PDB file of C-alpha atoms and ligand atoms in Angstrom:
ATOM      1  CA  MET A   1       0.000   0.000   0.000  1.00  0.00           C
ATOM      2  CA  LEU A   2       1.275   3.446  -0.930  1.00  0.00           C
ATOM      3  CA  ARG A   3      -0.108   6.831   0.084  1.00  0.00           C
ATOM      4  CA  PHE A   4       1.124  10.398   0.353  1.00  0.00           C
ATOM      5  CA  LYS A   5       0.173  13.761   1.748  1.00  0.00           C
ATOM      6  CA  ASN A   6       1.598  17.158   0.989  1.00  0.00           C
ATOM      7  CA  LEU A   7       2.147  19.079   4.246  1.00  0.00           C
ATOM      8  CA  GLY A   8       2.797  22.495   2.707  1.00  0.00           C
ATOM      9  CA  SER A   9       3.698  23.765  -0.705  1.00  0.00           C
ATOM     10  CA  GLY A  10       5.206  26.839  -2.326  1.00  0.00           C
ATOM     11  CA  SER A  11       7.854  29.431  -1.577  1.00  0.00           C
ATOM     12  CA  THR A  12       6.948  29.509   2.135  1.00  0.00           C
ATOM     13  CA  GLY A  13       8.070  25.901   2.676  1.00  0.00           C
ATOM     14  CA  ASN A  14       7.701  22.471   1.131  1.00  0.00           C
ATOM     15  CA  ALA A  15       7.308  19.014   2.648  1.00  0.00           C
ATOM     16  CA  SER A  16       5.436  15.859   1.657  1.00  0.00           C
ATOM     17  CA  ILE A  17       5.145  12.607   3.568  1.00  0.00           C
ATOM     18  CA  VAL A  18       5.082   9.336   1.600  1.00  0.00           C
ATOM     19  CA  GLU A  19       4.126   6.082   3.320  1.00  0.00           C
ATOM     20  CA  ALA A  20       4.493   2.505   2.120  1.00  0.00           C
ATOM     21  CA  GLN A  21       3.172  -0.551   3.890  1.00  0.00           C
ATOM     22  CA  CYS A  22       4.298  -4.083   3.181  1.00  0.00           C
ATOM     23  CA  GLY A  23       3.065  -6.794   5.539  1.00  0.00           C
ATOM     24  CA  LEU A  24       3.815  -5.573   9.057  1.00  0.00           C
ATOM     25  CA  GLN A  25       6.394  -3.064   7.862  1.00  0.00           C
ATOM     26  CA  THR A  26       5.434   0.612   7.461  1.00  0.00           C
ATOM     27  CA  THR A  27       7.960   3.136   6.155  1.00  0.00           C
ATOM     28  CA  ARG A  28       7.533   6.904   5.926  1.00  0.00           C
ATOM     29  CA  ILE A  29       9.853   9.331   4.212  1.00  0.00           C
ATOM     30  CA  LEU A  30       9.582  13.098   4.271  1.00  0.00           C
ATOM     31  CA  ILE A  31      10.384  14.636   0.896  1.00  0.00           C
ATOM     32  CA  ASP A  32      11.886  18.080   1.574  1.00  0.00           C
ATOM     33  CA  CYS A  33      12.017  19.863   4.877  1.00  0.00           C
ATOM     34  CA  GLY A  34      11.126  23.508   4.376  1.00  0.00           C
ATOM     35  CA  ILE A  35       8.876  23.565   7.451  1.00  0.00           C
ATOM     36  CA  GLY A  36      10.225  24.165  10.987  1.00  0.00           C
ATOM     37  CA  LEU A  37      10.196  21.444  13.638  1.00  0.00           C
ATOM     38  CA  LYS A  38       7.237  22.707  15.740  1.00  0.00           C
ATOM     39  CA  GLU A  39       5.103  23.511  12.700  1.00  0.00           C
ATOM     40  CA  LEU A  40       6.049  20.203  11.089  1.00  0.00           C
ATOM     41  CA  GLU A  41       4.928  18.395  14.234  1.00  0.00           C
ATOM     42  CA  ARG A  42       1.614  20.284  14.172  1.00  0.00           C
ATOM     43  CA  ARG A  43       0.989  19.384  10.517  1.00  0.00           C
ATOM     44  CA  LEU A  44       1.942  15.748  11.099  1.00  0.00           C
ATOM     45  CA  ILE A  45      -0.549  15.585  13.972  1.00  0.00           C
ATOM     46  CA  GLN A  46      -3.207  16.892  11.574  1.00  0.00           C
ATOM     47  CA  ALA A  47      -2.178  13.984   9.324  1.00  0.00           C
ATOM     48  CA  GLU A  48      -2.676  11.652  12.339  1.00  0.00           C
ATOM     49  CA  LEU A  49       1.068  11.067  12.628  1.00  0.00           C
ATOM     50  CA  GLU A  50       3.802  12.081  15.042  1.00  0.00           C
ATOM     51  CA  LEU A  51       7.301  13.403  14.420  1.00  0.00           C
ATOM     52  CA  SER A  52       8.710  10.039  15.457  1.00  0.00           C
ATOM     53  CA  ASP A  53       6.744   8.386  12.623  1.00  0.00           C
ATOM     54  CA  VAL A  54       9.123   9.960  10.084  1.00  0.00           C
ATOM     55  CA  ASP A  55      11.818   7.394   9.256  1.00  0.00           C
ATOM     56  CA  ALA A  56      13.954   9.356   6.782  1.00  0.00           C
ATOM     57  CA  LEU A  57      14.330  12.569   4.795  1.00  0.00           C
ATOM     58  CA  PHE A  58      14.931  13.070   1.095  1.00  0.00           C
ATOM     59  CA  ILE A  59      15.970  16.586   0.069  1.00  0.00           C
ATOM     60  CA  THR A  60      15.445  17.571  -3.568  1.00  0.00           C
ATOM     61  CA  HIS A  61      17.733  20.632  -3.688  1.00  0.00           C
ATOM     62  CA  GLU A  62      19.331  23.390  -1.639  1.00  0.00           C
ATOM     63  CA  HIS A  63      16.758  26.174  -2.021  1.00  0.00           C
ATOM     64  CA  ALA A  64      15.609  27.318   1.411  1.00  0.00           C
ATOM     65  CA  ASP A  65      11.947  26.403   0.865  1.00  0.00           C
ATOM     66  CA  HIS A  66      13.076  22.748   0.510  1.00  0.00           C
ATOM     67  CA  VAL A  67      16.170  22.285   2.664  1.00  0.00           C
ATOM     68  CA  GLY A  68      15.602  25.055   5.248  1.00  0.00           C
ATOM     69  CA  HIS A  69      14.957  22.970   8.394  1.00  0.00           C
ATOM     70  CA  THR A  70      16.759  19.752   7.458  1.00  0.00           C
ATOM     71  CA  ARG A  71      19.637  20.132   9.891  1.00  0.00           C
ATOM     72  CA  ARG A  72      17.344  20.755  12.873  1.00  0.00           C
ATOM     73  CA  VAL A  73      14.744  18.078  12.023  1.00  0.00           C
ATOM     74  CA  ALA A  74      17.221  15.350  11.031  1.00  0.00           C
ATOM     75  CA  GLY A  75      19.429  16.200  14.013  1.00  0.00           C
ATOM     76  CA  PHE A  76      16.469  16.057  16.418  1.00  0.00           C
ATOM     77  CA  LEU A  77      15.080  12.791  15.051  1.00  0.00           C
ATOM     78  CA  GLY A  78      18.450  11.159  14.306  1.00  0.00           C
ATOM     79  CA  ILE A  79      17.124   9.779  11.018  1.00  0.00           C
ATOM     80  CA  PRO A  80      18.951   9.159   7.724  1.00  0.00           C
ATOM     81  CA  VAL A  81      18.962  11.839   5.041  1.00  0.00           C
ATOM     82  CA  TRP A  82      19.306  11.409   1.272  1.00  0.00           C
ATOM     83  CA  MET A  83      20.308  14.181  -1.102  1.00  0.00           C
ATOM     84  CA  SER A  84      22.627  14.611  -4.069  1.00  0.00           C
ATOM     85  CA  GLN A  85      26.280  15.366  -3.449  1.00  0.00           C
ATOM     86  CA  GLY A  86      25.795  18.728  -5.159  1.00  0.00           C
ATOM     87  CA  THR A  87      22.946  19.631  -2.789  1.00  0.00           C
ATOM     88  CA  TRP A  88      25.028  18.527   0.214  1.00  0.00           C
ATOM     89  CA  LEU A  89      27.933  20.729  -0.839  1.00  0.00           C
ATOM     90  CA  ALA A  90      25.719  23.671  -1.829  1.00  0.00           C
ATOM     91  CA  CYS A  91      24.109  23.808   1.604  1.00  0.00           C
ATOM     92  CA  ASP A  92      27.382  23.391   3.542  1.00  0.00           C
ATOM     93  CA  GLY A  93      26.243  20.033   4.879  1.00  0.00           C
ATOM     94  CA  LEU A  94      29.772  19.292   6.035  1.00  0.00           C
ATOM     95  CA  ASP A  95      29.209  21.789   8.876  1.00  0.00           C
ATOM     96  CA  TRP A  96      26.013  20.106  10.071  1.00  0.00           C
ATOM     97  CA  GLY A  97      27.799  17.751  12.448  1.00  0.00           C
ATOM     98  CA  PHE A  98      26.019  14.615  11.195  1.00  0.00           C
ATOM     99  CA  SER A  99      27.707  11.266  11.410  1.00  0.00           C
ATOM    100  CA  GLY A 100      28.833   9.770   8.102  1.00  0.00           C
ATOM    101  CA  SER A 101      26.158   7.088   8.253  1.00  0.00           C
ATOM    102  CA  GLN A 102      23.329   9.613   8.616  1.00  0.00           C
ATOM    103  CA  ILE A 103      23.992  11.157   5.211  1.00  0.00           C
ATOM    104  CA  ASN A 104      23.403   9.180   2.032  1.00  0.00           C
ATOM    105  CA  VAL A 105      24.231  10.312  -1.471  1.00  0.00           C
ATOM    106  CA  ALA A 106      21.375  10.061  -3.983  1.00  0.00           C
ATOM    107  CA  ARG A 107      22.191   9.857  -7.682  1.00  0.00           C
ATOM    108  CA  ASP A 108      20.222  10.190 -10.880  1.00  0.00           C
ATOM    109  CA  THR A 109      18.273   6.967 -11.659  1.00  0.00           C
ATOM    110  CA  GLU A 110      20.057   4.964  -8.938  1.00  0.00           C
ATOM    111  CA  VAL A 111      17.164   3.164  -7.261  1.00  0.00           C
ATOM    112  CA  PHE A 112      17.514   2.558  -3.541  1.00  0.00           C
ATOM    113  CA  GLY A 113      15.330   0.670  -1.121  1.00  0.00           C
ATOM    114  CA  PHE A 114      14.444   1.965   2.311  1.00  0.00           C
ATOM    115  CA  GLY A 115      12.123  -0.234   4.370  1.00  0.00           C
ATOM    116  CA  ALA A 116       8.969  -0.813   2.344  1.00  0.00           C
ATOM    117  CA  LEU A 117       9.816   1.980  -0.126  1.00  0.00           C
ATOM    118  CA  GLN A 118      11.721   1.946  -3.402  1.00  0.00           C
ATOM    119  CA  ILE A 119      12.956   5.372  -4.374  1.00  0.00           C
ATOM    120  CA  THR A 120      14.207   6.518  -7.771  1.00  0.00           C
ATOM    121  CA  PRO A 121      15.789   9.976  -7.813  1.00  0.00           C
ATOM    122  CA  PHE A 122      16.106  11.682 -11.180  1.00  0.00           C
ATOM    123  CA  THR A 123      17.796  14.845 -12.409  1.00  0.00           C
ATOM    124  CA  VAL A 124      15.644  17.857 -13.256  1.00  0.00           C
ATOM    125  CA  PRO A 125      16.417  21.149 -15.007  1.00  0.00           C
ATOM    126  CA  HIS A 126      16.280  23.771 -12.213  1.00  0.00           C
ATOM    127  CA  ASP A 127      18.711  26.464 -11.071  1.00  0.00           C
ATOM    128  CA  ALA A 128      20.251  24.520  -8.188  1.00  0.00           C
ATOM    129  CA  ARG A 129      23.574  22.664  -8.077  1.00  0.00           C
ATOM    130  CA  GLU A 130      22.375  19.080  -8.555  1.00  0.00           C
ATOM    131  CA  PRO A 131      18.586  18.999  -8.138  1.00  0.00           C
ATOM    132  CA  LEU A 132      16.735  15.689  -8.011  1.00  0.00           C
ATOM    133  CA  GLN A 133      13.066  14.828  -7.894  1.00  0.00           C
ATOM    134  CA  VAL A 134      11.682  11.383  -7.101  1.00  0.00           C
ATOM    135  CA  ARG A 135       9.547   8.449  -8.085  1.00  0.00           C
ATOM    136  CA  LEU A 136       8.436   6.281  -5.152  1.00  0.00           C
ATOM    137  CA  SER A 137       6.993   2.787  -5.153  1.00  0.00           C
ATOM    138  CA  ASP A 138       5.854   0.111  -2.734  1.00  0.00           C
ATOM    139  CA  GLY A 139       6.781  -2.527  -5.302  1.00  0.00           C
ATOM    140  CA  SER A 140       3.373  -2.630  -6.944  1.00  0.00           C
ATOM    141  CA  VAL A 141       2.205   0.969  -7.559  1.00  0.00           C
ATOM    142  CA  SER A 142       4.216   4.164  -7.919  1.00  0.00           C
ATOM    143  CA  MET A 143       3.875   7.926  -7.594  1.00  0.00           C
ATOM    144  CA  GLY A 144       5.886  10.786  -8.997  1.00  0.00           C
ATOM    145  CA  LEU A 145       6.814  13.859  -7.013  1.00  0.00           C
ATOM    146  CA  LEU A 146       7.955  16.799  -9.078  1.00  0.00           C
ATOM    147  CA  THR A 147       8.323  20.424  -8.015  1.00  0.00           C
ATOM    148  CA  ASP A 148      10.791  23.141  -9.059  1.00  0.00           C
ATOM    149  CA  LEU A 149      11.146  22.325 -12.716  1.00  0.00           C
ATOM    150  CA  GLY A 150      12.322  24.806 -15.330  1.00  0.00           C
ATOM    151  CA  HIS A 151      11.033  22.855 -18.297  1.00  0.00           C
ATOM    152  CA  VAL A 152       9.814  19.376 -19.160  1.00  0.00           C
ATOM    153  CA  SER A 153      12.809  17.329 -20.300  1.00  0.00           C
ATOM    154  CA  ALA A 154      12.649  13.950 -22.039  1.00  0.00           C
ATOM    155  CA  HIS A 155      14.451  12.504 -18.990  1.00  0.00           C
ATOM    156  CA  VAL A 156      11.725  13.723 -16.617  1.00  0.00           C
ATOM    157  CA  VAL A 157       8.997  12.241 -18.821  1.00  0.00           C
ATOM    158  CA  ALA A 158      10.844   8.910 -19.060  1.00  0.00           C
ATOM    159  CA  GLN A 159      11.215   8.700 -15.278  1.00  0.00           C
ATOM    160  CA  LEU A 160       7.545   9.430 -14.583  1.00  0.00           C
ATOM    161  CA  LYS A 161       5.952   7.278 -17.290  1.00  0.00           C
ATOM    162  CA  GLY A 162       3.356   4.916 -15.906  1.00  0.00           C
ATOM    163  CA  CYS A 163       3.036   6.529 -12.448  1.00  0.00           C
ATOM    164  CA  ASN A 164      -0.287   5.845 -10.722  1.00  0.00           C
ATOM    165  CA  ALA A 165      -0.404   9.253  -9.008  1.00  0.00           C
ATOM    166  CA  LEU A 166       1.401  12.551  -9.374  1.00  0.00           C
ATOM    167  CA  LEU A 167       2.233  15.504  -7.197  1.00  0.00           C
ATOM    168  CA  MET A 168       3.477  18.050  -9.694  1.00  0.00           C
ATOM    169  CA  GLU A 169       4.350  21.699  -9.954  1.00  0.00           C
ATOM    170  CA  ALA A 170       1.974  24.169 -11.603  1.00  0.00           C
ATOM    171  CA  ASN A 171       3.761  27.349 -10.572  1.00  0.00           C
ATOM    172  CA  HIS A 172       2.454  30.288 -12.532  1.00  0.00           C
ATOM    173  CA  ASP A 173       0.053  31.604 -15.079  1.00  0.00           C
ATOM    174  CA  THR A 174       2.199  33.097 -17.840  1.00  0.00           C
ATOM    175  CA  GLN A 175      -0.011  36.187 -18.294  1.00  0.00           C
ATOM    176  CA  MET A 176      -0.227  36.893 -14.568  1.00  0.00           C
ATOM    177  CA  LEU A 177       3.542  36.617 -14.204  1.00  0.00           C
ATOM    178  CA  ARG A 178       4.123  38.897 -17.191  1.00  0.00           C
ATOM    179  CA  LYS A 179       1.777  41.566 -15.794  1.00  0.00           C
ATOM    180  CA  SER A 180       2.963  41.221 -12.167  1.00  0.00           C
ATOM    181  CA  GLY A 181       4.996  43.836 -10.321  1.00  0.00           C
ATOM    182  CA  TYR A 182       7.975  41.460 -10.041  1.00  0.00           C
ATOM    183  CA  PRO A 183      11.275  42.921 -11.266  1.00  0.00           C
ATOM    184  CA  GLN A 184      12.192  41.789 -14.781  1.00  0.00           C
ATOM    185  CA  PHE A 185      15.138  39.659 -13.620  1.00  0.00           C
ATOM    186  CA  LEU A 186      12.814  37.681 -11.343  1.00  0.00           C
ATOM    187  CA  LYS A 187      10.216  37.223 -14.091  1.00  0.00           C
ATOM    188  CA  ASP A 188      13.001  35.974 -16.368  1.00  0.00           C
ATOM    189  CA  ARG A 189      14.306  33.591 -13.720  1.00  0.00           C
ATOM    190  CA  ILE A 190      10.881  32.102 -12.915  1.00  0.00           C
ATOM    191  CA  SER A 191       9.823  31.664 -16.536  1.00  0.00           C
ATOM    192  CA  GLY A 192      13.291  30.621 -17.768  1.00  0.00           C
ATOM    193  CA  PRO A 193      14.370  27.070 -18.661  1.00  0.00           C
ATOM    194  CA  LEU A 194      15.807  26.517 -15.151  1.00  0.00           C
ATOM    195  CA  GLY A 195      13.049  28.254 -13.195  1.00  0.00           C
ATOM    196  CA  HIS A 196       9.531  27.039 -12.493  1.00  0.00           C
ATOM    197  CA  LEU A 197       6.848  25.283 -14.491  1.00  0.00           C
ATOM    198  CA  SER A 198       4.032  27.380 -15.971  1.00  0.00           C
ATOM    199  CA  ASN A 199       0.473  26.087 -15.950  1.00  0.00           C
ATOM    200  CA  ASP A 200       0.684  25.520 -19.705  1.00  0.00           C
ATOM    201  CA  SER A 201       3.832  23.374 -19.358  1.00  0.00           C
ATOM    202  CA  ALA A 202       2.342  21.511 -16.378  1.00  0.00           C
ATOM    203  CA  CYS A 203      -0.741  20.700 -18.467  1.00  0.00           C
ATOM    204  CA  GLU A 204       1.399  19.527 -21.355  1.00  0.00           C
ATOM    205  CA  LEU A 205       3.291  17.241 -18.980  1.00  0.00           C
ATOM    206  CA  ALA A 206       0.047  15.949 -17.431  1.00  0.00           C
ATOM    207  CA  ARG A 207      -1.274  15.179 -20.914  1.00  0.00           C
ATOM    208  CA  THR A 208       1.924  13.310 -21.764  1.00  0.00           C
ATOM    209  CA  LEU A 209       1.834  11.261 -18.545  1.00  0.00           C
ATOM    210  CA  ASN A 210      -1.891  10.547 -18.632  1.00  0.00           C
ATOM    211  CA  HIS A 211      -2.839   6.872 -18.979  1.00  0.00           C
ATOM    212  CA  PRO A 212      -5.727   4.675 -17.786  1.00  0.00           C
ATOM    213  CA  GLY A 213      -3.820   3.767 -14.602  1.00  0.00           C
ATOM    214  CA  LEU A 214      -3.191   7.369 -13.547  1.00  0.00           C
ATOM    215  CA  GLY A 215      -5.252   8.140 -10.447  1.00  0.00           C
ATOM    216  CA  GLN A 216      -5.008  11.265  -8.330  1.00  0.00           C
ATOM    217  CA  VAL A 217      -3.118  14.321  -9.575  1.00  0.00           C
ATOM    218  CA  VAL A 218      -2.143  16.970  -7.021  1.00  0.00           C
ATOM    219  CA  ALA A 219      -0.931  20.358  -8.285  1.00  0.00           C
ATOM    220  CA  ALA A 220       1.711  21.938  -6.065  1.00  0.00           C
ATOM    221  CA  HIS A 221       4.160  24.814  -5.640  1.00  0.00           C
ATOM    222  CA  LEU A 222       1.618  27.361  -6.938  1.00  0.00           C
ATOM    223  CA  SER A 223       2.765  30.965  -6.876  1.00  0.00           C
ATOM    224  CA  GLU A 224       0.572  32.864  -4.423  1.00  0.00           C
ATOM    225  CA  ARG A 225       0.849  36.042  -6.519  1.00  0.00           C
ATOM    226  CA  ASN A 226       0.946  34.753 -10.078  1.00  0.00           C
ATOM    227  CA  ASN A 227      -1.504  31.878 -10.044  1.00  0.00           C
ATOM    228  CA  SER A 228      -4.788  30.700  -8.572  1.00  0.00           C
ATOM    229  CA  PRO A 229      -6.150  27.245  -7.709  1.00  0.00           C
ATOM    230  CA  GLU A 230      -9.165  27.903  -9.961  1.00  0.00           C
ATOM    231  CA  ILE A 231      -7.004  28.510 -13.049  1.00  0.00           C
ATOM    232  CA  VAL A 232      -4.905  25.400 -12.322  1.00  0.00           C
ATOM    233  CA  LEU A 233      -7.936  23.174 -11.787  1.00  0.00           C
ATOM    234  CA  GLU A 234      -9.531  24.433 -14.977  1.00  0.00           C
ATOM    235  CA  CYS A 235      -6.498  23.860 -17.207  1.00  0.00           C
ATOM    236  CA  LEU A 236      -5.473  20.536 -15.629  1.00  0.00           C
ATOM    237  CA  SER A 237      -8.987  19.150 -15.840  1.00  0.00           C
ATOM    238  CA  ARG A 238      -9.046  20.061 -19.548  1.00  0.00           C
ATOM    239  CA  ALA A 239      -5.604  18.498 -20.110  1.00  0.00           C
ATOM    240  CA  LEU A 240      -6.522  15.268 -18.324  1.00  0.00           C
ATOM    241  CA  GLY A 241     -10.101  15.064 -19.583  1.00  0.00           C
ATOM    242  CA  ARG A 242     -11.583  14.738 -16.110  1.00  0.00           C
ATOM    243  CA  SER A 243     -13.673  16.926 -13.835  1.00  0.00           C
ATOM    244  CA  ALA A 244     -11.977  19.508 -11.606  1.00  0.00           C
ATOM    245  CA  ASP A 245     -13.109  17.719  -8.441  1.00  0.00           C
ATOM    246  CA  GLU A 246     -10.885  14.780  -9.402  1.00  0.00           C
ATOM    247  CA  ILE A 247      -7.803  17.020  -9.230  1.00  0.00           C
ATOM    248  CA  TRP A 248      -6.408  18.570  -6.072  1.00  0.00           C
ATOM    249  CA  VAL A 249      -4.345  21.639  -5.378  1.00  0.00           C
ATOM    250  CA  ALA A 250      -1.902  21.624  -2.450  1.00  0.00           C
ATOM    251  CA  ALA A 251      -2.339  24.737  -0.294  1.00  0.00           C
ATOM    252  CA  PRO A 252       0.712  26.701   0.913  1.00  0.00           C
ATOM    253  CA  ASP A 253       0.110  26.098   4.634  1.00  0.00           C
ATOM    254  CA  THR A 254      -2.122  23.018   4.791  1.00  0.00           C
ATOM    255  CA  GLY A 255      -0.992  20.987   1.770  1.00  0.00           C
ATOM    256  CA  SER A 256      -3.324  18.262   0.563  1.00  0.00           C
ATOM    257  CA  ASP A 257      -5.377  15.438   2.015  1.00  0.00           C
ATOM    258  CA  TRP A 258      -3.917  11.947   2.088  1.00  0.00           C
ATOM    259  CA  VAL A 259      -3.884  10.404  -1.369  1.00  0.00           C
ATOM    260  CA  SER A 260      -4.029   6.608  -1.665  1.00  0.00           C
ATOM    261  CA  VAL A 261      -2.184   5.320  -4.699  1.00  0.00           C
ATOM    262  CA  SER A 262      -3.813   2.391  -6.452  1.00  0.00           C
TER     263      SER A 262
HETATM  264 ZN1   ZN B 301      10.753  25.603  -4.368  1.00  0.00          ZN
HETATM  265 ZN1   ZN B 302      14.001  25.568  -6.147  1.00  0.00          ZN
END
């Protein structure tokens, strides 16, 4: 059994919990740790979990909204952490005081098992040193988790083909970003090939990954100023050919409900 829940999404802090169950074994991994310890505990309680239920962390890249509280949370819980070597170096992980065995290097397409989970990291085009996103499986079904993507590469599509559920970025509406009061350099960065995924690109990706076995799709990492849940639901429902109430949008401070992957 595989399920996931986004705990918060967007520039204010990202974290998602993914849980796999196999026989008597249950494994939970937190993907990204952009939420502080106390707040993380509060959101886990809302998910009917406790801090001590988190068995490991996977960090996608060194931007503060993803890595921000990793040192404190992993240090407090004493749990293993996976990230790319580039992310580790970019966030000065060597100064974190972790033991060698607590840190694990994740590499593009190198599948690793952790408890009841199988995790496949894959490289994405984004303006970080060595960013990875992930596909997770319990051995029978799989989900893709994809935020902070500058553009849809063939590699990303290949890694996510056949997923049974997706949590994916739909960052901005192109028109809203263009008309926003953001400085030009920031508009260029966000909309550039190593920035964030527009709604149009997210829809194109959703269309490409759509198949009869694709269940729940959760849109995430929405810009609070240059996007709206209504626009995302409308364009994703059109792209996937399903009604808007079959698609979810992760909220910045409350995330999503639990999604069962089947
Ligand atoms: Zn981000
Ligand atoms: Zn980022």
